[in-house]
């Protein structure tokens, strides 16, 4: 007689994650035997294993099941022998989309001279649960000047660099922004006028004698 001693599953997963179903089967009968053990998810059989056990012998098995959005809000796993069955339910949460966080990085210009090109560096990180692609935009005083497309796996980050050629109209400074679909980071850059040398005065005597 083959009984299911235990079925172990996690309490909850996010859709797209893999559930590992662990189970222990025991022969509580007086003789050896062979039976087929099946694992079903929400009533549909997904795995089967043929097991031979002597009396009081146990067998530990595992089965991996990849969840998807169709399993929300829960999936019930049932492990069955010919004599017994046991089930456990796993909560399946909806996966969130990618979230691109943006932070201005060290190395960005704090001040430039009018006419010079300023550089702004940013680190963008996907703090979401799934990979994704987003467009990053670079703005100066509220006007978009550049953009780039970034693809990141969950937890991955990337450093991006933008530049802008200043002029005298940008004195005394500009506000730069780097934006994803989720977040905007800003950075003030001072713009100073270029140095200009003028001749304030020239002093000479009114007259001299030849030879002086």
JSON list of C-alpha atoms in Angstrom, two decimals:
[
{"chain": "A", "resi": 1, "resn": "UNK", "atom": "CA", "xyz": [0.00, 0.00, 0.00]},
{"chain": "A", "resi": 2, "resn": "UNK", "atom": "CA", "xyz": [1.60, 3.22, -1.18]},
{"chain": "A", "resi": 3, "resn": "UNK", "atom": "CA", "xyz": [0.68, 6.34, 0.82]},
{"chain": "A", "resi": 4, "resn": "UNK", "atom": "CA", "xyz": [1.69, 9.97, 0.27]},
{"chain": "A", "resi": 5, "resn": "UNK", "atom": "CA", "xyz": [3.52, 11.02, 3.44]},
{"chain": "A", "resi": 6, "resn": "UNK", "atom": "CA", "xyz": [3.98, 14.65, 2.46]},
{"chain": "A", "resi": 7, "resn": "UNK", "atom": "CA", "xyz": [3.71, 17.21, -0.33]},
{"chain": "A", "resi": 8, "resn": "UNK", "atom": "CA", "xyz": [5.89, 20.33, -0.07]},
{"chain": "A", "resi": 9, "resn": "UNK", "atom": "CA", "xyz": [5.34, 23.48, -2.14]},
{"chain": "A", "resi": 10, "resn": "UNK", "atom": "CA", "xyz": [6.06, 27.20, -1.61]},
{"chain": "A", "resi": 11, "resn": "UNK", "atom": "CA", "xyz": [3.28, 29.35, -0.21]},
{"chain": "A", "resi": 12, "resn": "UNK", "atom": "CA", "xyz": [3.29, 31.81, -3.11]},
{"chain": "A", "resi": 13, "resn": "UNK", "atom": "CA", "xyz": [5.07, 32.61, -6.38]},
{"chain": "A", "resi": 14, "resn": "UNK", "atom": "CA", "xyz": [4.87, 35.30, -9.04]},
{"chain": "A", "resi": 15, "resn": "UNK", "atom": "CA", "xyz": [3.42, 34.24, -12.40]},
{"chain": "A", "resi": 16, "resn": "UNK", "atom": "CA", "xyz": [6.31, 33.09, -14.57]},
{"chain": "A", "resi": 17, "resn": "UNK", "atom": "CA", "xyz": [8.25, 31.56, -11.69]},
{"chain": "A", "resi": 18, "resn": "UNK", "atom": "CA", "xyz": [8.80, 27.81, -11.28]},
{"chain": "A", "resi": 19, "resn": "UNK", "atom": "CA", "xyz": [7.13, 25.82, -8.52]},
{"chain": "A", "resi": 20, "resn": "UNK", "atom": "CA", "xyz": [9.07, 22.80, -7.26]},
{"chain": "A", "resi": 21, "resn": "UNK", "atom": "CA", "xyz": [6.71, 20.17, -5.88]},
{"chain": "A", "resi": 22, "resn": "UNK", "atom": "CA", "xyz": [8.41, 17.79, -3.46]},
{"chain": "A", "resi": 23, "resn": "UNK", "atom": "CA", "xyz": [6.70, 14.67, -2.19]},
{"chain": "A", "resi": 24, "resn": "UNK", "atom": "CA", "xyz": [7.45, 11.55, -0.14]},
{"chain": "A", "resi": 25, "resn": "UNK", "atom": "CA", "xyz": [5.85, 8.18, -0.91]},
{"chain": "A", "resi": 26, "resn": "UNK", "atom": "CA", "xyz": [5.93, 5.24, 1.52]},
{"chain": "A", "resi": 27, "resn": "UNK", "atom": "CA", "xyz": [5.02, 1.56, 1.20]},
{"chain": "A", "resi": 28, "resn": "UNK", "atom": "CA", "xyz": [3.09, 0.81, 4.39]},
{"chain": "A", "resi": 29, "resn": "UNK", "atom": "CA", "xyz": [2.01, -2.64, 3.19]},
{"chain": "A", "resi": 30, "resn": "UNK", "atom": "CA", "xyz": [3.48, -6.03, 4.01]},
{"chain": "A", "resi": 31, "resn": "UNK", "atom": "CA", "xyz": [4.86, -6.81, 0.56]},
{"chain": "A", "resi": 32, "resn": "UNK", "atom": "CA", "xyz": [6.94, -5.20, -2.15]},
{"chain": "A", "resi": 33, "resn": "UNK", "atom": "CA", "xyz": [5.10, -3.47, -4.94]},
{"chain": "A", "resi": 34, "resn": "UNK", "atom": "CA", "xyz": [5.29, -1.20, -7.98]},
{"chain": "A", "resi": 35, "resn": "UNK", "atom": "CA", "xyz": [2.95, 1.69, -8.62]},
{"chain": "A", "resi": 36, "resn": "UNK", "atom": "CA", "xyz": [2.73, 4.79, -10.82]},
{"chain": "A", "resi": 37, "resn": "UNK", "atom": "CA", "xyz": [2.81, 8.13, -9.02]},
{"chain": "A", "resi": 38, "resn": "UNK", "atom": "CA", "xyz": [1.24, 11.10, -10.81]},
{"chain": "A", "resi": 39, "resn": "UNK", "atom": "CA", "xyz": [1.42, 14.84, -10.24]},
{"chain": "A", "resi": 40, "resn": "UNK", "atom": "CA", "xyz": [-1.48, 17.01, -11.41]},
{"chain": "A", "resi": 41, "resn": "UNK", "atom": "CA", "xyz": [-1.86, 20.80, -11.50]},
{"chain": "A", "resi": 42, "resn": "UNK", "atom": "CA", "xyz": [-5.42, 22.11, -11.29]},
{"chain": "A", "resi": 43, "resn": "UNK", "atom": "CA", "xyz": [-6.72, 18.69, -12.25]},
{"chain": "A", "resi": 44, "resn": "UNK", "atom": "CA", "xyz": [-4.46, 18.15, -15.27]},
{"chain": "A", "resi": 45, "resn": "UNK", "atom": "CA", "xyz": [-1.79, 15.46, -15.05]},
{"chain": "A", "resi": 46, "resn": "UNK", "atom": "CA", "xyz": [1.70, 16.81, -15.77]},
{"chain": "A", "resi": 47, "resn": "UNK", "atom": "CA", "xyz": [4.05, 14.08, -14.58]},
{"chain": "A", "resi": 48, "resn": "UNK", "atom": "CA", "xyz": [4.14, 10.37, -13.78]},
{"chain": "A", "resi": 49, "resn": "UNK", "atom": "CA", "xyz": [6.81, 8.13, -12.24]},
{"chain": "A", "resi": 50, "resn": "UNK", "atom": "CA", "xyz": [6.89, 4.38, -11.76]},
{"chain": "A", "resi": 51, "resn": "UNK", "atom": "CA", "xyz": [8.14, 3.48, -8.28]},
{"chain": "A", "resi": 52, "resn": "UNK", "atom": "CA", "xyz": [9.03, 0.08, -6.74]},
{"chain": "A", "resi": 53, "resn": "UNK", "atom": "CA", "xyz": [9.20, -0.10, -2.95]},
{"chain": "A", "resi": 54, "resn": "UNK", "atom": "CA", "xyz": [9.82, -2.77, -0.35]},
{"chain": "A", "resi": 55, "resn": "UNK", "atom": "CA", "xyz": [7.78, -2.73, 2.87]},
{"chain": "A", "resi": 56, "resn": "UNK", "atom": "CA", "xyz": [8.41, 0.47, 4.93]},
{"chain": "A", "resi": 57, "resn": "UNK", "atom": "CA", "xyz": [10.64, 1.84, 2.16]},
{"chain": "A", "resi": 58, "resn": "UNK", "atom": "CA", "xyz": [10.14, 5.47, 1.07]},
{"chain": "A", "resi": 59, "resn": "UNK", "atom": "CA", "xyz": [10.68, 7.38, -2.16]},
{"chain": "A", "resi": 60, "resn": "UNK", "atom": "CA", "xyz": [11.25, 11.16, -2.43]},
{"chain": "A", "resi": 61, "resn": "UNK", "atom": "CA", "xyz": [10.35, 12.78, -5.71]},
{"chain": "A", "resi": 62, "resn": "UNK", "atom": "CA", "xyz": [10.19, 16.27, -7.20]},
{"chain": "A", "resi": 63, "resn": "UNK", "atom": "CA", "xyz": [8.37, 17.90, -10.06]},
{"chain": "A", "resi": 64, "resn": "UNK", "atom": "CA", "xyz": [8.92, 21.37, -11.54]},
{"chain": "A", "resi": 65, "resn": "UNK", "atom": "CA", "xyz": [5.99, 23.38, -12.86]},
{"chain": "A", "resi": 66, "resn": "UNK", "atom": "CA", "xyz": [6.38, 26.74, -14.64]},
{"chain": "A", "resi": 67, "resn": "UNK", "atom": "CA", "xyz": [3.50, 29.05, -13.78]},
{"chain": "A", "resi": 68, "resn": "UNK", "atom": "CA", "xyz": [1.96, 31.66, -16.06]},
{"chain": "A", "resi": 69, "resn": "UNK", "atom": "CA", "xyz": [-0.73, 34.33, -15.84]},
{"chain": "A", "resi": 70, "resn": "UNK", "atom": "CA", "xyz": [-3.40, 31.68, -16.40]},
{"chain": "A", "resi": 71, "resn": "UNK", "atom": "CA", "xyz": [-2.56, 30.20, -12.98]},
{"chain": "A", "resi": 72, "resn": "UNK", "atom": "CA", "xyz": [-3.53, 33.39, -11.12]},
{"chain": "A", "resi": 73, "resn": "UNK", "atom": "CA", "xyz": [-4.78, 33.41, -8.35]},
{"chain": "A", "resi": 74, "resn": "UNK", "atom": "CA", "xyz": [-3.74, 29.87, -7.33]},
{"chain": "A", "resi": 75, "resn": "UNK", "atom": "CA", "xyz": [-2.78, 26.44, -8.59]},
{"chain": "A", "resi": 76, "resn": "UNK", "atom": "CA", "xyz": [-3.57, 23.20, -6.74]},
{"chain": "A", "resi": 77, "resn": "UNK", "atom": "CA", "xyz": [-1.08, 20.34, -6.97]},
{"chain": "A", "resi": 78, "resn": "UNK", "atom": "CA", "xyz": [-2.20, 16.78, -6.30]},
{"chain": "A", "resi": 79, "resn": "UNK", "atom": "CA", "xyz": [0.19, 13.84, -5.90]},
{"chain": "A", "resi": 80, "resn": "UNK", "atom": "CA", "xyz": [-1.44, 10.45, -6.30]},
{"chain": "A", "resi": 81, "resn": "UNK", "atom": "CA", "xyz": [-0.54, 6.79, -6.02]},
{"chain": "A", "resi": 82, "resn": "UNK", "atom": "CA", "xyz": [-2.95, 3.95, -6.74]},
{"chain": "A", "resi": 83, "resn": "UNK", "atom": "CA", "xyz": [-3.88, 3.89, -3.04]},
{"chain": "A", "resi": 84, "resn": "UNK", "atom": "CA", "xyz": [-3.63, 7.45, -1.83]},
{"chain": "A", "resi": 85, "resn": "UNK", "atom": "CA", "xyz": [-3.47, 11.14, -2.80]},
{"chain": "A", "resi": 86, "resn": "UNK", "atom": "CA", "xyz": [-2.51, 14.43, -1.19]},
{"chain": "A", "resi": 87, "resn": "UNK", "atom": "CA", "xyz": [-2.73, 18.01, -2.39]},
{"chain": "A", "resi": 88, "resn": "UNK", "atom": "CA", "xyz": [-1.34, 21.46, -1.67]},
{"chain": "A", "resi": 89, "resn": "UNK", "atom": "CA", "xyz": [-2.23, 24.86, -3.11]},
{"chain": "A", "resi": 90, "resn": "UNK", "atom": "CA", "xyz": [0.20, 27.60, -4.18]},
{"chain": "A", "resi": 91, "resn": "UNK", "atom": "CA", "xyz": [-0.87, 31.23, -4.45]},
{"chain": "A", "resi": 92, "resn": "UNK", "atom": "CA", "xyz": [0.14, 32.72, -7.83]},
{"chain": "A", "resi": 93, "resn": "UNK", "atom": "CA", "xyz": [0.46, 36.50, -7.93]},
{"chain": "A", "resi": 94, "resn": "UNK", "atom": "CA", "xyz": [0.25, 38.58, -11.08]},
{"chain": "A", "resi": 95, "resn": "UNK", "atom": "CA", "xyz": [3.69, 39.58, -12.34]},
{"chain": "A", "resi": 96, "resn": "UNK", "atom": "CA", "xyz": [4.37, 43.29, -12.37]},
{"chain": "A", "resi": 97, "resn": "UNK", "atom": "CA", "xyz": [5.81, 45.00, -15.43]},
{"chain": "A", "resi": 98, "resn": "UNK", "atom": "CA", "xyz": [9.34, 46.36, -15.76]},
{"chain": "A", "resi": 99, "resn": "UNK", "atom": "CA", "xyz": [10.14, 49.45, -13.71]},
{"chain": "A", "resi": 100, "resn": "UNK", "atom": "CA", "xyz": [13.07, 51.58, -14.83]},
{"chain": "A", "resi": 101, "resn": "UNK", "atom": "CA", "xyz": [14.52, 53.69, -12.00]},
{"chain": "A", "resi": 102, "resn": "UNK", "atom": "CA", "xyz": [16.82, 56.57, -13.00]},
{"chain": "A", "resi": 103, "resn": "UNK", "atom": "CA", "xyz": [19.63, 58.18, -11.00]},
{"chain": "A", "resi": 104, "resn": "UNK", "atom": "CA", "xyz": [22.11, 60.87, -12.08]},
{"chain": "A", "resi": 105, "resn": "UNK", "atom": "CA", "xyz": [25.61, 59.41, -11.85]},
{"chain": "A", "resi": 106, "resn": "UNK", "atom": "CA", "xyz": [28.92, 60.81, -10.66]},
{"chain": "A", "resi": 107, "resn": "UNK", "atom": "CA", "xyz": [30.85, 62.20, -13.60]},
{"chain": "A", "resi": 108, "resn": "UNK", "atom": "CA", "xyz": [28.09, 64.52, -14.79]},
{"chain": "A", "resi": 109, "resn": "UNK", "atom": "CA", "xyz": [29.19, 68.12, -15.35]},
{"chain": "A", "resi": 110, "resn": "UNK", "atom": "CA", "xyz": [28.28, 70.59, -12.62]},
{"chain": "A", "resi": 111, "resn": "UNK", "atom": "CA", "xyz": [29.47, 73.70, -14.47]},
{"chain": "A", "resi": 112, "resn": "UNK", "atom": "CA", "xyz": [30.63, 74.57, -17.99]},
{"chain": "A", "resi": 113, "resn": "UNK", "atom": "CA", "xyz": [31.57, 77.69, -19.93]},
{"chain": "A", "resi": 114, "resn": "UNK", "atom": "CA", "xyz": [29.03, 78.91, -22.47]},
{"chain": "A", "resi": 115, "resn": "UNK", "atom": "CA", "xyz": [29.92, 77.35, -25.82]},
{"chain": "A", "resi": 116, "resn": "UNK", "atom": "CA", "xyz": [31.22, 74.15, -24.24]},
{"chain": "A", "resi": 117, "resn": "UNK", "atom": "CA", "xyz": [29.41, 70.79, -24.37]},
{"chain": "A", "resi": 118, "resn": "UNK", "atom": "CA", "xyz": [28.01, 69.57, -21.08]},
{"chain": "A", "resi": 119, "resn": "UNK", "atom": "CA", "xyz": [27.72, 65.86, -20.29]},
{"chain": "A", "resi": 120, "resn": "UNK", "atom": "CA", "xyz": [25.16, 64.16, -18.07]},
{"chain": "A", "resi": 121, "resn": "UNK", "atom": "CA", "xyz": [25.52, 60.52, -17.07]},
{"chain": "A", "resi": 122, "resn": "UNK", "atom": "CA", "xyz": [22.72, 58.44, -15.56]},
{"chain": "A", "resi": 123, "resn": "UNK", "atom": "CA", "xyz": [22.29, 54.91, -14.23]},
{"chain": "A", "resi": 124, "resn": "UNK", "atom": "CA", "xyz": [19.01, 53.22, -15.13]},
{"chain": "A", "resi": 125, "resn": "UNK", "atom": "CA", "xyz": [17.99, 50.04, -13.28]},
{"chain": "A", "resi": 126, "resn": "UNK", "atom": "CA", "xyz": [15.10, 47.70, -13.89]},
{"chain": "A", "resi": 127, "resn": "UNK", "atom": "CA", "xyz": [13.68, 47.28, -10.38]},
{"chain": "A", "resi": 128, "resn": "UNK", "atom": "CA", "xyz": [10.66, 45.37, -11.70]},
{"chain": "A", "resi": 129, "resn": "UNK", "atom": "CA", "xyz": [10.07, 41.64, -11.78]},
{"chain": "A", "resi": 130, "resn": "UNK", "atom": "CA", "xyz": [10.34, 41.06, -15.52]},
{"chain": "A", "resi": 131, "resn": "UNK", "atom": "CA", "xyz": [12.62, 42.18, -18.34]},
{"chain": "A", "resi": 132, "resn": "UNK", "atom": "CA", "xyz": [11.59, 45.11, -20.48]},
{"chain": "A", "resi": 133, "resn": "UNK", "atom": "CA", "xyz": [12.52, 47.77, -23.01]},
{"chain": "A", "resi": 134, "resn": "UNK", "atom": "CA", "xyz": [11.98, 51.49, -22.53]},
{"chain": "A", "resi": 135, "resn": "UNK", "atom": "CA", "xyz": [12.98, 54.74, -24.19]},
{"chain": "A", "resi": 136, "resn": "UNK", "atom": "CA", "xyz": [15.06, 57.13, -22.10]},
{"chain": "A", "resi": 137, "resn": "UNK", "atom": "CA", "xyz": [14.75, 60.81, -22.95]},
{"chain": "A", "resi": 138, "resn": "UNK", "atom": "CA", "xyz": [17.19, 63.62, -22.21]},
{"chain": "A", "resi": 139, "resn": "UNK", "atom": "CA", "xyz": [15.74, 67.08, -21.68]},
{"chain": "A", "resi": 140, "resn": "UNK", "atom": "CA", "xyz": [17.20, 70.55, -21.17]},
{"chain": "A", "resi": 141, "resn": "UNK", "atom": "CA", "xyz": [14.97, 73.20, -19.59]},
{"chain": "A", "resi": 142, "resn": "UNK", "atom": "CA", "xyz": [11.89, 71.15, -20.41]},
{"chain": "A", "resi": 143, "resn": "UNK", "atom": "CA", "xyz": [12.74, 70.47, -24.06]},
{"chain": "A", "resi": 144, "resn": "UNK", "atom": "CA", "xyz": [13.72, 66.99, -25.26]},
{"chain": "A", "resi": 145, "resn": "UNK", "atom": "CA", "xyz": [17.12, 66.97, -26.95]},
{"chain": "A", "resi": 146, "resn": "UNK", "atom": "CA", "xyz": [18.00, 63.27, -27.23]},
{"chain": "A", "resi": 147, "resn": "UNK", "atom": "CA", "xyz": [16.74, 59.77, -26.52]},
{"chain": "A", "resi": 148, "resn": "UNK", "atom": "CA", "xyz": [17.96, 56.18, -26.46]},
{"chain": "A", "resi": 149, "resn": "UNK", "atom": "CA", "xyz": [16.34, 52.76, -26.07]},
{"chain": "A", "resi": 150, "resn": "UNK", "atom": "CA", "xyz": [17.44, 50.46, -23.26]},
{"chain": "A", "resi": 151, "resn": "UNK", "atom": "CA", "xyz": [16.57, 46.78, -22.67]},
{"chain": "A", "resi": 152, "resn": "UNK", "atom": "CA", "xyz": [17.15, 45.41, -19.17]},
{"chain": "A", "resi": 153, "resn": "UNK", "atom": "CA", "xyz": [16.46, 42.14, -17.38]},
{"chain": "A", "resi": 154, "resn": "UNK", "atom": "CA", "xyz": [14.94, 42.31, -13.90]},
{"chain": "A", "resi": 155, "resn": "UNK", "atom": "CA", "xyz": [17.61, 43.66, -11.53]},
{"chain": "A", "resi": 156, "resn": "UNK", "atom": "CA", "xyz": [19.94, 44.72, -14.35]},
{"chain": "A", "resi": 157, "resn": "UNK", "atom": "CA", "xyz": [21.28, 48.26, -14.70]},
{"chain": "A", "resi": 158, "resn": "UNK", "atom": "CA", "xyz": [23.06, 50.27, -17.39]},
{"chain": "A", "resi": 159, "resn": "UNK", "atom": "CA", "xyz": [24.94, 53.57, -17.55]},
{"chain": "A", "resi": 160, "resn": "UNK", "atom": "CA", "xyz": [23.91, 56.02, -20.27]},
{"chain": "A", "resi": 161, "resn": "UNK", "atom": "CA", "xyz": [25.50, 59.32, -21.33]},
{"chain": "A", "resi": 162, "resn": "UNK", "atom": "CA", "xyz": [23.87, 62.38, -22.90]},
{"chain": "A", "resi": 163, "resn": "UNK", "atom": "CA", "xyz": [25.46, 65.64, -24.09]},
{"chain": "A", "resi": 164, "resn": "UNK", "atom": "CA", "xyz": [24.28, 69.17, -24.92]},
{"chain": "A", "resi": 165, "resn": "UNK", "atom": "CA", "xyz": [26.13, 72.06, -26.58]},
{"chain": "A", "resi": 166, "resn": "UNK", "atom": "CA", "xyz": [25.59, 75.24, -24.56]},
{"chain": "A", "resi": 167, "resn": "UNK", "atom": "CA", "xyz": [25.57, 78.86, -25.70]},
{"chain": "A", "resi": 168, "resn": "UNK", "atom": "CA", "xyz": [25.35, 82.28, -24.08]},
{"chain": "A", "resi": 169, "resn": "UNK", "atom": "CA", "xyz": [21.57, 81.97, -23.87]},
{"chain": "A", "resi": 170, "resn": "UNK", "atom": "CA", "xyz": [22.04, 79.20, -21.30]},
{"chain": "A", "resi": 171, "resn": "UNK", "atom": "CA", "xyz": [23.77, 81.51, -18.77]},
{"chain": "A", "resi": 172, "resn": "UNK", "atom": "CA", "xyz": [23.54, 81.23, -15.73]},
{"chain": "A", "resi": 173, "resn": "UNK", "atom": "CA", "xyz": [22.53, 77.55, -15.92]},
{"chain": "A", "resi": 174, "resn": "UNK", "atom": "CA", "xyz": [20.23, 74.84, -17.26]},
{"chain": "A", "resi": 175, "resn": "UNK", "atom": "CA", "xyz": [18.14, 72.07, -15.74]},
{"chain": "A", "resi": 176, "resn": "UNK", "atom": "CA", "xyz": [18.78, 68.70, -17.37]},
{"chain": "A", "resi": 177, "resn": "UNK", "atom": "CA", "xyz": [16.53, 65.66, -16.98]},
{"chain": "A", "resi": 178, "resn": "UNK", "atom": "CA", "xyz": [16.80, 61.97, -17.80]},
{"chain": "A", "resi": 179, "resn": "UNK", "atom": "CA", "xyz": [13.43, 60.21, -17.91]},
{"chain": "A", "resi": 180, "resn": "UNK", "atom": "CA", "xyz": [12.14, 56.65, -18.26]},
{"chain": "A", "resi": 181, "resn": "UNK", "atom": "CA", "xyz": [8.49, 55.69, -18.48]},
{"chain": "A", "resi": 182, "resn": "UNK", "atom": "CA", "xyz": [8.49, 55.40, -14.68]},
{"chain": "A", "resi": 183, "resn": "UNK", "atom": "CA", "xyz": [10.80, 58.01, -13.28]},
{"chain": "A", "resi": 184, "resn": "UNK", "atom": "CA", "xyz": [12.63, 61.30, -13.95]},
{"chain": "A", "resi": 185, "resn": "UNK", "atom": "CA", "xyz": [15.96, 62.41, -12.48]},
{"chain": "A", "resi": 186, "resn": "UNK", "atom": "CA", "xyz": [17.11, 66.03, -12.78]},
{"chain": "A", "resi": 187, "resn": "UNK", "atom": "CA", "xyz": [20.49, 67.74, -12.54]},
{"chain": "A", "resi": 188, "resn": "UNK", "atom": "CA", "xyz": [21.34, 71.46, -12.51]},
{"chain": "A", "resi": 189, "resn": "UNK", "atom": "CA", "xyz": [24.37, 72.49, -14.54]},
{"chain": "A", "resi": 190, "resn": "UNK", "atom": "CA", "xyz": [25.81, 75.98, -14.15]},
{"chain": "A", "resi": 191, "resn": "UNK", "atom": "CA", "xyz": [26.72, 77.85, -17.35]},
{"chain": "A", "resi": 192, "resn": "UNK", "atom": "CA", "xyz": [29.13, 80.78, -17.02]},
{"chain": "A", "resi": 193, "resn": "UNK", "atom": "CA", "xyz": [30.13, 83.35, -19.62]},
{"chain": "A", "resi": 194, "resn": "UNK", "atom": "CA", "xyz": [33.44, 82.85, -21.38]},
{"chain": "A", "resi": 195, "resn": "UNK", "atom": "CA", "xyz": [36.31, 85.07, -20.30]},
{"chain": "A", "resi": 196, "resn": "UNK", "atom": "CA", "xyz": [36.64, 88.27, -22.37]},
{"chain": "A", "resi": 197, "resn": "UNK", "atom": "CA", "xyz": [39.76, 90.46, -22.29]},
{"chain": "A", "resi": 198, "resn": "UNK", "atom": "CA", "xyz": [39.30, 94.17, -23.14]},
{"chain": "A", "resi": 199, "resn": "UNK", "atom": "CA", "xyz": [41.88, 96.99, -23.27]},
{"chain": "A", "resi": 200, "resn": "UNK", "atom": "CA", "xyz": [40.74, 99.37, -20.56]},
{"chain": "A", "resi": 201, "resn": "UNK", "atom": "CA", "xyz": [43.44, 102.04, -21.17]},
{"chain": "A", "resi": 202, "resn": "UNK", "atom": "CA", "xyz": [46.76, 102.86, -22.83]},
{"chain": "A", "resi": 203, "resn": "UNK", "atom": "CA", "xyz": [48.97, 105.48, -21.14]},
{"chain": "A", "resi": 204, "resn": "UNK", "atom": "CA", "xyz": [51.84, 107.29, -22.91]},
{"chain": "A", "resi": 205, "resn": "UNK", "atom": "CA", "xyz": [53.44, 110.76, -22.44]},
{"chain": "A", "resi": 206, "resn": "UNK", "atom": "CA", "xyz": [52.23, 113.53, -24.71]},
{"chain": "A", "resi": 207, "resn": "UNK", "atom": "CA", "xyz": [55.73, 114.32, -26.17]},
{"chain": "A", "resi": 208, "resn": "UNK", "atom": "CA", "xyz": [59.35, 113.24, -25.98]},
{"chain": "A", "resi": 209, "resn": "UNK", "atom": "CA", "xyz": [62.70, 114.45, -27.39]},
{"chain": "A", "resi": 210, "resn": "UNK", "atom": "CA", "xyz": [64.26, 112.30, -30.09]},
{"chain": "A", "resi": 211, "resn": "UNK", "atom": "CA", "xyz": [66.49, 109.80, -28.37]},
{"chain": "A", "resi": 212, "resn": "UNK", "atom": "CA", "xyz": [64.34, 109.62, -25.27]}
]
